[in-house]
PDB file of C-alpha atoms in Angstrom:
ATOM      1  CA  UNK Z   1       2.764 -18.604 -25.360  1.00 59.00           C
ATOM      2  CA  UNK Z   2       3.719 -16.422 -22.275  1.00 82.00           C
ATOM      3  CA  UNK Z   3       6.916 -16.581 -21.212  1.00 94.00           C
ATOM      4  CA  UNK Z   4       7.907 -17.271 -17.932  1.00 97.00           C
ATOM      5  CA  UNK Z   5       9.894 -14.592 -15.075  1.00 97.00           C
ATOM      6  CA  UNK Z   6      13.147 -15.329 -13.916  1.00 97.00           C
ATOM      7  CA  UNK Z   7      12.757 -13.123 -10.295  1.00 98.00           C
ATOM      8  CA  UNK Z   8      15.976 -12.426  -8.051  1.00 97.00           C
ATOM      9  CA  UNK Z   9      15.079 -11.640  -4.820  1.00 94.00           C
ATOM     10  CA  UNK Z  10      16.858  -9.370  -2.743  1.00 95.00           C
ATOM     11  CA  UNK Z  11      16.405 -10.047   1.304  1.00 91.00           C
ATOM     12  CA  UNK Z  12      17.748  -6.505   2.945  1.00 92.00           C
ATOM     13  CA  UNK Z  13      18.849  -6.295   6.335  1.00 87.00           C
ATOM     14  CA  UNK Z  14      20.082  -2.425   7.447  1.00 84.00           C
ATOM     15  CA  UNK Z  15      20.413  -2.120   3.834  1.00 84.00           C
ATOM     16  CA  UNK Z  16      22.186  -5.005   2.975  1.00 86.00           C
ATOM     17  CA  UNK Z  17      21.700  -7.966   0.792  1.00 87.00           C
ATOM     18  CA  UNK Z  18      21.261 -11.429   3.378  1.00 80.00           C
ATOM     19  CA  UNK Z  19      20.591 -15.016   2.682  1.00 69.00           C
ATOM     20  CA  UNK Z  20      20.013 -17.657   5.411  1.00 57.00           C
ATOM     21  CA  UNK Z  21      18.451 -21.427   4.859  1.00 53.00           C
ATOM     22  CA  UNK Z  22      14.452 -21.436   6.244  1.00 52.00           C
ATOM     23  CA  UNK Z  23      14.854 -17.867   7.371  1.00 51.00           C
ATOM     24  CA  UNK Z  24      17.922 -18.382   9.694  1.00 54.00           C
ATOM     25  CA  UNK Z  25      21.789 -17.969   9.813  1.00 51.00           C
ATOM     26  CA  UNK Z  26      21.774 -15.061   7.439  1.00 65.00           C
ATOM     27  CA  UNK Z  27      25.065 -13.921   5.779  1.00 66.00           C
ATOM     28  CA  UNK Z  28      25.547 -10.642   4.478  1.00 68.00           C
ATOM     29  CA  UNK Z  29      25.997 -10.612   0.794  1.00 70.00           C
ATOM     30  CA  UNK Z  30      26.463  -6.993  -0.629  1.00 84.00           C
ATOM     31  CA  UNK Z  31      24.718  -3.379  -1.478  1.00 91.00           C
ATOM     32  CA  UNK Z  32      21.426  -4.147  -2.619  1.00 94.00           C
ATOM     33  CA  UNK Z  33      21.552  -1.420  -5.166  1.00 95.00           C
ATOM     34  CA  UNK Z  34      24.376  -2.891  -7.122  1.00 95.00           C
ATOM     35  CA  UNK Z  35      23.101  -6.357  -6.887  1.00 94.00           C
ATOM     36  CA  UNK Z  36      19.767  -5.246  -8.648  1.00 96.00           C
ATOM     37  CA  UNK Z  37      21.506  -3.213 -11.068  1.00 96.00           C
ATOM     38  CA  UNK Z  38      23.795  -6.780 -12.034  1.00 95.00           C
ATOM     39  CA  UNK Z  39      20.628  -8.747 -12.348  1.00 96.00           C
ATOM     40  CA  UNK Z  40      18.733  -6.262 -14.024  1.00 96.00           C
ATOM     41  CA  UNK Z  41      22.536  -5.957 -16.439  1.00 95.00           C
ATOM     42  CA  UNK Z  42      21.881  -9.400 -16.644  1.00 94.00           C
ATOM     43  CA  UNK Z  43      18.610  -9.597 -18.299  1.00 95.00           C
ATOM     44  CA  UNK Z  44      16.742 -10.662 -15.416  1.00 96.00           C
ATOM     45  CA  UNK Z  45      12.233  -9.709 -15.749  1.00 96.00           C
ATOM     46  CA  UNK Z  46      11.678  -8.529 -12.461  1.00 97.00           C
ATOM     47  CA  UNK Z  47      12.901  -7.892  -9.394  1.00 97.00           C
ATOM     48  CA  UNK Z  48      11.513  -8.240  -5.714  1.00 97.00           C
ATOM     49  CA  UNK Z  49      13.118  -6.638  -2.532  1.00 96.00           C
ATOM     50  CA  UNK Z  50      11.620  -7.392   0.916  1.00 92.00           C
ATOM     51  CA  UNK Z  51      13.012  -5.283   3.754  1.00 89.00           C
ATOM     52  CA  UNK Z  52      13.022  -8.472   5.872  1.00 83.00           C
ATOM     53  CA  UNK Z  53      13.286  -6.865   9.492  1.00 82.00           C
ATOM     54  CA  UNK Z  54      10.549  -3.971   8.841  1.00 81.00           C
ATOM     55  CA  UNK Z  55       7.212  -5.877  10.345  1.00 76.00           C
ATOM     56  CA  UNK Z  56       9.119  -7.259  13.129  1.00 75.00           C
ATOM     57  CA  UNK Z  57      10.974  -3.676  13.808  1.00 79.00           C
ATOM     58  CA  UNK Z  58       7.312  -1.874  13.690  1.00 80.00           C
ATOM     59  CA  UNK Z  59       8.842   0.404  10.948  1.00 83.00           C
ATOM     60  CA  UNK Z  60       7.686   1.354   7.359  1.00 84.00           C
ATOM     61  CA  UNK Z  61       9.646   0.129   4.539  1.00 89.00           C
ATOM     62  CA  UNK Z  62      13.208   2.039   3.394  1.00 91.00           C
ATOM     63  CA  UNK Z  63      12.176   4.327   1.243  1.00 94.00           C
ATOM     64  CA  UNK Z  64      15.354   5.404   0.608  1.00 94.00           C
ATOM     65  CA  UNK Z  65      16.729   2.041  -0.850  1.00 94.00           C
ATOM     66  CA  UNK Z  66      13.193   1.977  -2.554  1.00 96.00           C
ATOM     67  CA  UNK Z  67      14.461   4.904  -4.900  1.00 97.00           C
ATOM     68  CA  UNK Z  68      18.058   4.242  -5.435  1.00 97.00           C
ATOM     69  CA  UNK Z  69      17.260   0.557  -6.610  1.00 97.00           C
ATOM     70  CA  UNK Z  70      14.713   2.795  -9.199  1.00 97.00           C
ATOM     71  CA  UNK Z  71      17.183   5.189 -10.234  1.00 97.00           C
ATOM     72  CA  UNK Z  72      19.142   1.953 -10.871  1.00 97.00           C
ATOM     73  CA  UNK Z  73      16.845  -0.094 -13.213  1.00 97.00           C
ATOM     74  CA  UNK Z  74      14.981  -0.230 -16.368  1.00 96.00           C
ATOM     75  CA  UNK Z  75      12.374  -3.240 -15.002  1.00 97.00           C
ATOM     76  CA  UNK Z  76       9.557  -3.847 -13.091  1.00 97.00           C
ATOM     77  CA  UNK Z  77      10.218  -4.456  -8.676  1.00 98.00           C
ATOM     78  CA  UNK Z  78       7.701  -5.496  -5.906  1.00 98.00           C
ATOM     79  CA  UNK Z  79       8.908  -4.344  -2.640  1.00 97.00           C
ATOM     80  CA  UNK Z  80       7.676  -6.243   0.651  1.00 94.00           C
ATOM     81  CA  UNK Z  81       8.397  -5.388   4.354  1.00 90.00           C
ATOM     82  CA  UNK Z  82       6.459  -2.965   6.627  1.00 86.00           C
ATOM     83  CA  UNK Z  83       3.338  -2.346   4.437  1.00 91.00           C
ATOM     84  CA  UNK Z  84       0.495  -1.844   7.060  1.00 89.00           C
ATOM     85  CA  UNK Z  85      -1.342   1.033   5.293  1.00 93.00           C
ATOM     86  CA  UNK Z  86      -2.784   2.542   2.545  1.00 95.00           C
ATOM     87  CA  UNK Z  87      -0.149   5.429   3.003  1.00 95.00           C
ATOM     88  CA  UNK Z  88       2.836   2.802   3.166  1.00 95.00           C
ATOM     89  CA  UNK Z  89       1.422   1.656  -0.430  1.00 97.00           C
ATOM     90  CA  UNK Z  90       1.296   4.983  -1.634  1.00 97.00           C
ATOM     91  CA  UNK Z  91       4.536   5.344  -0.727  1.00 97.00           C
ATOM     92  CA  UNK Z  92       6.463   2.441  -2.086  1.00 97.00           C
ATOM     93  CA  UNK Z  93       4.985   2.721  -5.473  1.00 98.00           C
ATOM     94  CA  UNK Z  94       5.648   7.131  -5.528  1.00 98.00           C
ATOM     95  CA  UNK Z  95       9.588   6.008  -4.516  1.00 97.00           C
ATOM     96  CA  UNK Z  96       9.549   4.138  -7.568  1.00 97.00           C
ATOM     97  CA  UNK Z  97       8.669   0.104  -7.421  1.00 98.00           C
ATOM     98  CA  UNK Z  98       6.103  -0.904  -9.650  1.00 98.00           C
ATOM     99  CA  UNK Z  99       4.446  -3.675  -7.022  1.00 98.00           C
ATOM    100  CA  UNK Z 100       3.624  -3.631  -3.017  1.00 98.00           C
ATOM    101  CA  UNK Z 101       3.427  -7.332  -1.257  1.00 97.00           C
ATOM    102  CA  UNK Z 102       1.898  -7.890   1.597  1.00 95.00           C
ATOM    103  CA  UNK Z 103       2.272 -10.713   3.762  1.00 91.00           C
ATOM    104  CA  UNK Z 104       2.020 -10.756   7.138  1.00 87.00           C
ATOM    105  CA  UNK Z 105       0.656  -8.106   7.918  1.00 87.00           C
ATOM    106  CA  UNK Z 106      -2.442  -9.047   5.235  1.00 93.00           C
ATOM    107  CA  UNK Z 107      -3.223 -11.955   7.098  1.00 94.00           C
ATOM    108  CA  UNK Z 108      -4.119  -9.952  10.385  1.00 91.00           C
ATOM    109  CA  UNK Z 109      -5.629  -6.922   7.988  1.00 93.00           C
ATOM    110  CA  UNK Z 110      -7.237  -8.865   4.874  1.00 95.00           C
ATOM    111  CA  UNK Z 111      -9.034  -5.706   3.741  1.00 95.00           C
ATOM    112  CA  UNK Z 112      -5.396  -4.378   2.987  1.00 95.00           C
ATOM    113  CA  UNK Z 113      -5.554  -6.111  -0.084  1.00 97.00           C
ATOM    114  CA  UNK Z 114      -8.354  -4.693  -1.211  1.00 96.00           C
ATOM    115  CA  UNK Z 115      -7.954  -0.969  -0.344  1.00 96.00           C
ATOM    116  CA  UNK Z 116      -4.905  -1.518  -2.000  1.00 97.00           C
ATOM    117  CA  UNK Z 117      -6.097  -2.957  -5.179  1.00 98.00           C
ATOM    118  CA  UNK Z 118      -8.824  -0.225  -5.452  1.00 97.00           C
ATOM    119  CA  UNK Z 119      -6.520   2.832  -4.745  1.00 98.00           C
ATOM    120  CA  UNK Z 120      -3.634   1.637  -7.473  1.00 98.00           C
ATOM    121  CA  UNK Z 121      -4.991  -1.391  -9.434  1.00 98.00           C
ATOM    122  CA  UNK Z 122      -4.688  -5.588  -8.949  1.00 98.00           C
ATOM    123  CA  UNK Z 123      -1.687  -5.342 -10.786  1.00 97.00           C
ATOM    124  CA  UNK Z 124       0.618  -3.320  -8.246  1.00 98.00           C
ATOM    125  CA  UNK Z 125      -0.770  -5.936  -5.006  1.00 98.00           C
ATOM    126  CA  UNK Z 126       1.342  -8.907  -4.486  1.00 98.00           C
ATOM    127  CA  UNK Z 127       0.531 -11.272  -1.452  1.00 97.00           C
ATOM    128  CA  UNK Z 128       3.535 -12.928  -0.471  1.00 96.00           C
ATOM    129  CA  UNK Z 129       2.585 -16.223   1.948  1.00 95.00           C
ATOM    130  CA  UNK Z 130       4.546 -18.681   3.822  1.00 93.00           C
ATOM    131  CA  UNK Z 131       3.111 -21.638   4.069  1.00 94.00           C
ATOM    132  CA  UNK Z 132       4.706 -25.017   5.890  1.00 93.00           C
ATOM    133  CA  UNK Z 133       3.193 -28.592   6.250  1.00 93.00           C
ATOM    134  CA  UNK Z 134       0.952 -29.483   8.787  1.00 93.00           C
ATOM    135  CA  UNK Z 135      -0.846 -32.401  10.244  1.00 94.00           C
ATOM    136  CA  UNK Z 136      -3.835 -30.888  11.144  1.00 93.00           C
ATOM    137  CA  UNK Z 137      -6.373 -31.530   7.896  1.00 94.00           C
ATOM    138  CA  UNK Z 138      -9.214 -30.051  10.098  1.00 93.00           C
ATOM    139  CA  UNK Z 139      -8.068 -26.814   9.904  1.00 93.00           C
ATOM    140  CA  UNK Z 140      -5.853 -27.029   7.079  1.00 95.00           C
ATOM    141  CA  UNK Z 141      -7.405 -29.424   4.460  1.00 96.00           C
ATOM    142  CA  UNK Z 142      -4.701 -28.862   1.765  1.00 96.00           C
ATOM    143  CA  UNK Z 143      -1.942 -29.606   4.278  1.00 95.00           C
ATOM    144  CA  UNK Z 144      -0.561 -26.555   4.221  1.00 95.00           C
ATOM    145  CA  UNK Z 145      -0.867 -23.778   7.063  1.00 95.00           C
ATOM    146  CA  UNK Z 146      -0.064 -20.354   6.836  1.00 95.00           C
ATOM    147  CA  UNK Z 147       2.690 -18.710   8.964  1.00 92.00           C
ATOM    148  CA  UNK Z 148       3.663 -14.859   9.719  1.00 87.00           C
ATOM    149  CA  UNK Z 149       6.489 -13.278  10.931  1.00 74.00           C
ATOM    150  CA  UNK Z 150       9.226 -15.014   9.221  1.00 67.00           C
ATOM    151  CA  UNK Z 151       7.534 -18.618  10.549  1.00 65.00           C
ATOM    152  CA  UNK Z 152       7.157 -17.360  13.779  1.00 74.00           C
ATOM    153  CA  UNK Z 153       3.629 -17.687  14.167  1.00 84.00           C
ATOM    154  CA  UNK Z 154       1.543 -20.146  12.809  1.00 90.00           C
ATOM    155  CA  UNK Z 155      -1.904 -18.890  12.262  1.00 92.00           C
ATOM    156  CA  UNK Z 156      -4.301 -21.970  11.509  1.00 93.00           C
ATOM    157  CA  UNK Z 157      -4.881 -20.874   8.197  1.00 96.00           C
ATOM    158  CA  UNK Z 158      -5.211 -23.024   5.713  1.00 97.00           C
ATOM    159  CA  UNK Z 159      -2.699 -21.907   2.589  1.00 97.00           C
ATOM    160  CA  UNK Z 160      -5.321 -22.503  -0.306  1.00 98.00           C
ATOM    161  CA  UNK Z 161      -8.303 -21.704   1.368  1.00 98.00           C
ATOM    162  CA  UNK Z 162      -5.832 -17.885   2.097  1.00 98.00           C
ATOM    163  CA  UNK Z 163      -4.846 -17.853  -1.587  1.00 98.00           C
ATOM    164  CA  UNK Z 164      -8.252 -17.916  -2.935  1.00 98.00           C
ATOM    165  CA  UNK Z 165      -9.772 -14.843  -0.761  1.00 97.00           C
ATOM    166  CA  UNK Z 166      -6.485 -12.511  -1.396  1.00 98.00           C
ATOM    167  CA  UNK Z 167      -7.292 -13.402  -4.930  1.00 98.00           C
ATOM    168  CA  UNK Z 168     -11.280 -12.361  -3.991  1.00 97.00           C
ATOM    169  CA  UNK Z 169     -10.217  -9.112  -2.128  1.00 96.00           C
ATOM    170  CA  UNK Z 170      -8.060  -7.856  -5.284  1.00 97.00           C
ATOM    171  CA  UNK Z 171      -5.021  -9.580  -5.290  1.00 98.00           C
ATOM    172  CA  UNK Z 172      -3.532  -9.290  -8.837  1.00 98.00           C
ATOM    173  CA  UNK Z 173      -0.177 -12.069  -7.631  1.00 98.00           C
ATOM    174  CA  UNK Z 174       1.003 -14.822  -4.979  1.00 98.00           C
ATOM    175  CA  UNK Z 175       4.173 -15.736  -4.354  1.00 98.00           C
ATOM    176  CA  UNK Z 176       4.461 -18.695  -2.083  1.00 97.00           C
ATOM    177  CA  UNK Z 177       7.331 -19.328  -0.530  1.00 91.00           C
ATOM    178  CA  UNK Z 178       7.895 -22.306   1.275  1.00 81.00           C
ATOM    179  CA  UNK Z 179       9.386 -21.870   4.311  1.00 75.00           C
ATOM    180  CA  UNK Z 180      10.677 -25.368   4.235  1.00 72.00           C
ATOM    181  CA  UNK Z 181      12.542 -25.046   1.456  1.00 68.00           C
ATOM    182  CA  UNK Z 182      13.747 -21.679   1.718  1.00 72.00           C
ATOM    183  CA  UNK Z 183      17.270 -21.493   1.241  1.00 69.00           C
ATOM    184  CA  UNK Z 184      17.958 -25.373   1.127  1.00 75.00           C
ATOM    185  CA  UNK Z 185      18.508 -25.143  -2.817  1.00 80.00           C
ATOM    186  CA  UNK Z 186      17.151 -28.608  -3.290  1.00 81.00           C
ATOM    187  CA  UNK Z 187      14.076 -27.304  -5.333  1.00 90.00           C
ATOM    188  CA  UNK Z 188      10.786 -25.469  -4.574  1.00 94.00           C
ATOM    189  CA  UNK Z 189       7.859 -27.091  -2.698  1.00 94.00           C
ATOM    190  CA  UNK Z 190       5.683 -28.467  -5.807  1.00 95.00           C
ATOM    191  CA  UNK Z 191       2.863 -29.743  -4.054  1.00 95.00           C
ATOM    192  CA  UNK Z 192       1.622 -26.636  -2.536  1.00 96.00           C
ATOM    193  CA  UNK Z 193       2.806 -24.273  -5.305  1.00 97.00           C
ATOM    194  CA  UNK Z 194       0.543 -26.592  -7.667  1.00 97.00           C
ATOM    195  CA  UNK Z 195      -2.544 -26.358  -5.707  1.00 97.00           C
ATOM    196  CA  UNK Z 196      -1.956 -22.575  -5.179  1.00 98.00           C
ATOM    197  CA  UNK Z 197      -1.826 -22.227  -8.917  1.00 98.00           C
ATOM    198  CA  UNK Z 198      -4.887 -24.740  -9.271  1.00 98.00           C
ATOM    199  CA  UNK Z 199      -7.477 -22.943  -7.341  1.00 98.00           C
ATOM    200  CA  UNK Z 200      -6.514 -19.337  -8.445  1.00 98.00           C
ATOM    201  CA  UNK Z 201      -6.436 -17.253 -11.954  1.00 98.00           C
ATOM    202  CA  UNK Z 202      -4.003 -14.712 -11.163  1.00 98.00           C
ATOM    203  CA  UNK Z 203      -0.492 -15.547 -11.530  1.00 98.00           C
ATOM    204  CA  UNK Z 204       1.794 -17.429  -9.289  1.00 98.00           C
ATOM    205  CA  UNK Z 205       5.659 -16.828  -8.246  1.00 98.00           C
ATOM    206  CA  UNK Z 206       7.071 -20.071  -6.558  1.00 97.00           C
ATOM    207  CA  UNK Z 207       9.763 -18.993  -4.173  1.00 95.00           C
ATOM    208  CA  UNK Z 208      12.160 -20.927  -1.985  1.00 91.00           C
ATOM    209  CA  UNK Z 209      14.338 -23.589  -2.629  1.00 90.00           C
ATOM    210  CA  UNK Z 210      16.000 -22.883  -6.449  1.00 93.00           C
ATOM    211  CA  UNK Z 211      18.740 -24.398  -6.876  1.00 93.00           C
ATOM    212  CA  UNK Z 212      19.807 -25.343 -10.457  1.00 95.00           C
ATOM    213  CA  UNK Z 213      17.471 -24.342 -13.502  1.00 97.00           C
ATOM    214  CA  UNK Z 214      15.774 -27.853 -13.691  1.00 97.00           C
ATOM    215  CA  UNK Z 215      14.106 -26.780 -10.524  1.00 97.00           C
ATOM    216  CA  UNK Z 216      12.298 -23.955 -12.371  1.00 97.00           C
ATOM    217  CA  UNK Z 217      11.756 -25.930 -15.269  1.00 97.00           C
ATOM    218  CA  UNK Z 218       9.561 -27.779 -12.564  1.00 97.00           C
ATOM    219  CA  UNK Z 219       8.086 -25.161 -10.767  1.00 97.00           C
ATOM    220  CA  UNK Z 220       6.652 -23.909 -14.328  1.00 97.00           C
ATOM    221  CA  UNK Z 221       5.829 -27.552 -16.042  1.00 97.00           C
ATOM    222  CA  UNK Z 222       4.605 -28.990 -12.827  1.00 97.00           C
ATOM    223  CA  UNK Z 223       3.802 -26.601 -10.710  1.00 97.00           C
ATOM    224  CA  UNK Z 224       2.254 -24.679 -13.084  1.00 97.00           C
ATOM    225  CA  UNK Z 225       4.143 -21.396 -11.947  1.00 98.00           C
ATOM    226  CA  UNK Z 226       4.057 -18.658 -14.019  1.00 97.00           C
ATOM    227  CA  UNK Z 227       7.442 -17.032 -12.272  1.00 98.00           C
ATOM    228  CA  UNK Z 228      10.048 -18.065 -10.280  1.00 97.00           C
ATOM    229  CA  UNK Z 229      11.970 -16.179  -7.374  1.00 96.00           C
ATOM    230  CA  UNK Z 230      15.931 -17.439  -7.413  1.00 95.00           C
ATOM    231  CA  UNK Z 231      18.165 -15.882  -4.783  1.00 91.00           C
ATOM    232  CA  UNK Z 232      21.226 -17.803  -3.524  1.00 87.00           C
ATOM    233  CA  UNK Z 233      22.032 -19.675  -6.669  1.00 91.00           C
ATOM    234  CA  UNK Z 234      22.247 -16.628  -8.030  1.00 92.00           C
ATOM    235  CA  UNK Z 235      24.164 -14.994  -5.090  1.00 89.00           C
ATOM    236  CA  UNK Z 236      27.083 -17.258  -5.140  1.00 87.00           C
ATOM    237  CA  UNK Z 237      27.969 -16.548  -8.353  1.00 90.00           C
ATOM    238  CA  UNK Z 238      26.939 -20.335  -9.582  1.00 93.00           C
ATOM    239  CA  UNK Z 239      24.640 -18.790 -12.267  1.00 95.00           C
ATOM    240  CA  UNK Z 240      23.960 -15.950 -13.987  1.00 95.00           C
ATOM    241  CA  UNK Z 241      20.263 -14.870 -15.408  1.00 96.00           C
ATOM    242  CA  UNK Z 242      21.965 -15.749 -18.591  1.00 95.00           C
ATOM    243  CA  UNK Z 243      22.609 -19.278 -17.972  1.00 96.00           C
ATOM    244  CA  UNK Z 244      19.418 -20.166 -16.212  1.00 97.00           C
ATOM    245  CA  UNK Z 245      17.588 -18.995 -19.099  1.00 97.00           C
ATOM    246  CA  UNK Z 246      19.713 -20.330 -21.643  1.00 96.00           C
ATOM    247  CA  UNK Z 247      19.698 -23.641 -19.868  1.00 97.00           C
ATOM    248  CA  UNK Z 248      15.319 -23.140 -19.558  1.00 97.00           C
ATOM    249  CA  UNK Z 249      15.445 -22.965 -23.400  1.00 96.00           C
ATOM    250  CA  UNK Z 250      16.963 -25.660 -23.798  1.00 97.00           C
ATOM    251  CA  UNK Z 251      14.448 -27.408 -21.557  1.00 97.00           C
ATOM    252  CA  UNK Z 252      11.733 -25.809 -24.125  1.00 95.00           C
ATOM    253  CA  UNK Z 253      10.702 -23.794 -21.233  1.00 97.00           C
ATOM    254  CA  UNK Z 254       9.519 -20.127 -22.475  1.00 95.00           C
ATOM    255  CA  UNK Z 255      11.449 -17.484 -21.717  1.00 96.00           C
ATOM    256  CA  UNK Z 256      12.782 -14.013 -22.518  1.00 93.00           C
ATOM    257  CA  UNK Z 257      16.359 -14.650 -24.136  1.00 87.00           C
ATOM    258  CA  UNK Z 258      19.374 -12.563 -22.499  1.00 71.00           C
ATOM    259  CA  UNK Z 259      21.585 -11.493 -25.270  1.00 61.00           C
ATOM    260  CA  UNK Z 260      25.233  -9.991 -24.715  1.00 52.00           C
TER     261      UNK Z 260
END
């Protein structure tokens, strides 16, 4: 059986660590080159940093963080934020992360994905979405709609029908964070995270809203998740990698064992 990816997430700001609740009311939280190296100390699979403010900004990704946070660890990292070309791809993965996602920016240039997949492989393109509830089942029939720019912008997209094409332009994994969950640490958005997982066959991360390990005992058993981002329970110092996954095991949930 495959075991399932404990994630942090690292949200950079002017290279530095932030955590809000729904995207909002961000606190600054540390270097995000010694937070990676502790999780990745800490036995954590995978990393992802998104340099939150580089779409909005019009600027490419820090490169320079990029490379540091390699020099730093042994494990695979996506890095999101400012991808809007080929070149920018090219770029992350040289400086030393294993993954590129793509979010907004995908949604107004699908073919990204797919130049993307072609130049470097499925495997190094993640789409990242951020999908909230919606009313309107005419243009959303899974009740989910897909936003950009940090929630800004809702685009009349439905979240599945999204999902499925990334996954037909070359998409090798989605991570769907739920903007109404993010931060609120009262567990991860099931219901769309299920039907994400449902109508694709590449993995899927669930992101936004971890609180306490039971939540990604969920998002795997439920949701049917194959990873799981955690961030602020993390952050505070609540849990270590250690503990969730110690905790997971005991909830017979699959996963690689941190030993000290």
């Amino acid at each position: 059986m495959l075991t399932r990816r404990i994630i942090p997430c690292l949200d950079v700001i002017k290279n530095r660590v932030t955590k809000g609740v729904k995207f909002k009311n961000n606190i600054d939280l540390g270097d995000p080159v010694e937070l990676a190296e502790r999780y990745y100390l800490e036995g954590c699979d995978e990393l992802v940093v998104y340099d939150i403010t580089a779409s909005a900004e019009h600027r490419p990704t820090d490169l320079a963080m990029v490379a540091a946070v390699a020099k730093a660890i042994r494990i695979p990292f996506a890095v999101g934020g400012g991808v809007s070309s080929l070149e920018d791809m090219s770029k992350i993965l040289l400086a030393g992360a294993e993954k590129v996602s793509v979010n907004s920016l995908a949604v107004a240039k699908p073919a990204l994905i797919g130049e993307g997949a072609r130049a470097f492989g499925s495997q190094c393109i993640v789409l990242g979405m951020d999908p909230v509830k919606t009313d309107d089942l005419a243009k959303c029939p899974s009740g989910y709609e897909i936003t950009t720019r940090g929630f800004r912008n809702r685009t009349g997209i439905d979240a599945v029908e999204w999902a499925k094409r990334a996954e037909g332009e070359g998409a090798g994994e989605i991570v769907v964070n739920s903007v109404d969950a993010d931060g609120t640490r009262a567990g991860f958005q099931l219901e769309i995270t299920q039907l994400i997982a449902d109508a694709v066959s590449i993995p899927v991360v669930a992101s936004g809203g971890a609180g306490k390990p039971e939540h990604l005992a969920d998002a795997f058993n439920i949701a049917h998740a194959d990873a799981a981002i955690v961030a602020g329970m993390l952050h505070t110092g609540e849990y270590t990698i250690k503990s969730i996954k110690d905790r997971l095991y005991e909830l017979n949930v699959p996963v690689r064992m941190c030993y000290e």
